GROMACS .gro file of C-alpha atoms in nm:
model
  111
    1MET     CA    1  -0.037   0.061   0.029
    2SER     CA    2   0.139   0.310  -0.130
    3GLY     CA    3   0.167   0.550   0.125
    4ILE     CA    4  -0.113   0.820   0.059
    5ASN     CA    5  -0.368   0.495   0.034
    6GLU     CA    6  -0.186   0.481   0.397
    7PHE     CA    7  -0.323   0.832   0.453
    8ILE     CA    8  -0.694   0.792   0.318
    9ASP     CA    9  -0.702   0.349   0.485
   10ASN     CA   10  -0.603   0.542   0.865
   11GLU     CA   11  -0.859   0.855   0.781
   12VAL     CA   12  -1.107   0.649   0.711
   13LYS     CA   13  -1.107   0.399   0.992
   14THR     CA   14  -0.986   0.646   1.273
   15ASN     CA   15  -1.310   0.950   1.243
   16ASP     CA   16  -1.678   0.793   1.241
   17VAL     CA   17  -1.733   1.017   0.972
   18VAL     CA   18  -1.470   1.144   0.728
   19LEU     CA   19  -1.559   1.360   0.405
   20PHE     CA   20  -1.340   1.438   0.160
   21MET     CA   21  -1.425   1.708  -0.044
   22LYS     CA   22  -1.323   2.001  -0.205
   23GLY     CA   23  -1.225   2.258   0.003
   24THR     CA   24  -1.345   2.227   0.387
   25PRO     CA   25  -1.632   2.197   0.605
   26GLN     CA   26  -1.605   2.593   0.636
   27PHE     CA   27  -1.550   2.673   0.263
   28PRO     CA   28  -1.611   2.413   0.066
   29GLN     CA   29  -1.516   2.527  -0.335
   30CYS     CA   30  -1.743   2.307  -0.494
   31GLY     CA   31  -2.078   2.318  -0.488
   32PHE     CA   32  -2.157   1.926  -0.435
   33SER     CA   33  -1.908   1.914  -0.177
   34GLY     CA   34  -2.156   2.247  -0.036
   35GLN     CA   35  -2.425   2.007  -0.079
   36VAL     CA   36  -2.337   1.738   0.195
   37VAL     CA   37  -2.154   2.020   0.386
   38GLN     CA   38  -2.489   2.125   0.423
   39ILE     CA   39  -2.629   1.713   0.455
   40LEU     CA   40  -2.425   1.665   0.748
   41ASP     CA   41  -2.446   2.035   0.975
   42TYR     CA   42  -2.769   2.005   0.957
   43LEU     CA   43  -2.764   1.623   1.066
   44GLY     CA   44  -2.547   1.767   1.380
   45LEU     CA   45  -2.263   1.555   1.251
   46ASP     CA   46  -1.969   1.603   1.362
   47TYR     CA   47  -1.738   1.511   1.097
   48LYS     CA   48  -1.403   1.531   0.966
   49GLY     CA   49  -1.315   1.734   0.632
   50VAL     CA   50  -1.007   1.652   0.420
   51ASN     CA   51  -1.005   1.897   0.147
   52VAL     CA   52  -0.827   1.698  -0.156
   53LEU     CA   53  -0.773   2.011  -0.296
   54ALA     CA   54  -0.494   2.058  -0.105
   55ASP     CA   55  -0.319   1.787  -0.172
   56GLN     CA   56  -0.311   1.639  -0.615
   57GLU     CA   57  -0.226   1.289  -0.440
   58ILE     CA   58  -0.494   1.255  -0.259
   59ARG     CA   59  -0.744   1.366  -0.456
   60GLU     CA   60  -0.629   1.153  -0.743
   61GLY     CA   61  -0.566   0.879  -0.468
   62ILE     CA   62  -0.958   0.895  -0.287
   63LYS     CA   63  -1.041   0.813  -0.698
   64GLN     CA   64  -0.852   0.517  -0.622
   65TYR     CA   65  -0.949   0.400  -0.309
   66SER     CA   66  -1.229   0.392  -0.358
   67ASN     CA   67  -1.299   0.307  -0.696
   68TRP     CA   68  -1.572   0.571  -0.731
   69PRO     CA   69  -1.482   0.842  -0.992
   70THR     CA   70  -1.616   1.253  -0.822
   71ILE     CA   71  -1.565   1.396  -0.483
   72PRO     CA   72  -1.665   1.464  -0.278
   73GLN     CA   73  -1.690   1.094  -0.154
   74LEU     CA   74  -1.883   1.051   0.160
   75TYR     CA   75  -1.712   0.724   0.504
   76VAL     CA   76  -1.937   0.598   0.782
   77LYS     CA   77  -1.696   0.399   0.970
   78GLY     CA   78  -1.532   0.297   0.693
   79GLU     CA   79  -1.804   0.217   0.423
   80PHE     CA   80  -1.808   0.423   0.152
   81VAL     CA   81  -2.118   0.588   0.134
   82GLY     CA   82  -2.095   0.740  -0.178
   83GLY     CA   83  -2.096   1.089  -0.317
   84CYS     CA   84  -2.316   1.446  -0.385
   85ASP     CA   85  -2.630   1.265  -0.516
   86ILE     CA   86  -2.652   0.915  -0.317
   87VAL     CA   87  -2.577   1.121  -0.007
   88ARG     CA   88  -2.853   1.406  -0.087
   89GLU     CA   89  -3.093   1.120  -0.261
   90MET     CA   90  -3.041   0.909   0.116
   91PHE     CA   91  -3.094   1.260   0.333
   92GLN     CA   92  -3.424   1.266   0.226
   93SER     CA   93  -3.573   0.913   0.225
   94GLY     CA   94  -3.411   0.889   0.569
   95GLU     CA   95  -3.214   0.635   0.435
   96LEU     CA   96  -2.853   0.865   0.566
   97GLN     CA   97  -2.981   0.889   0.897
   98SER     CA   98  -3.076   0.536   1.019
   99HIS     CA   99  -2.790   0.414   0.827
  100LEU     CA  100  -2.568   0.641   1.015
  101GLN     CA  101  -2.788   0.537   1.349
  102ASP     CA  102  -2.706   0.167   1.322
  103ASN     CA  103  -2.374   0.269   1.328
  104GLY     CA  104  -2.390   0.445   1.630
  105ILE     CA  105  -2.388   0.788   1.491
  106THR     CA  106  -2.584   1.037   1.669
  107THR     CA  107  -2.790   1.319   1.428
  108ARG     CA  108  -3.004   1.592   1.557
  109GLY     CA  109  -3.280   1.475   1.657
  110ALA     CA  110  -3.239   1.127   1.684
  111ALA     CA  111  -3.383   0.956   1.994
   0.00000   0.00000   0.00000
């Protein structure tokens, strides 16, 4: 495993919720990343944002790691959940909230 894959693997496995995104949670630099940040913030989640724009190796490495061609990418408890469209659809249907709760992650408004 290359150094960048080890870095990505460590981030994914040591953070309950991690978002590989363009920009930061405080300052998203693309609309798709911004949408996922809005959803995670709305749910009151504690998550780590990794800015792929800060390092080209991470930007390319995360696509290989997940075998998914686009960014943002959301991981929950070490598992790839999806990109913007999937996260948005899961949120709208309530599936994202259930998935988080099934993994022991508390969301705002959860019992």
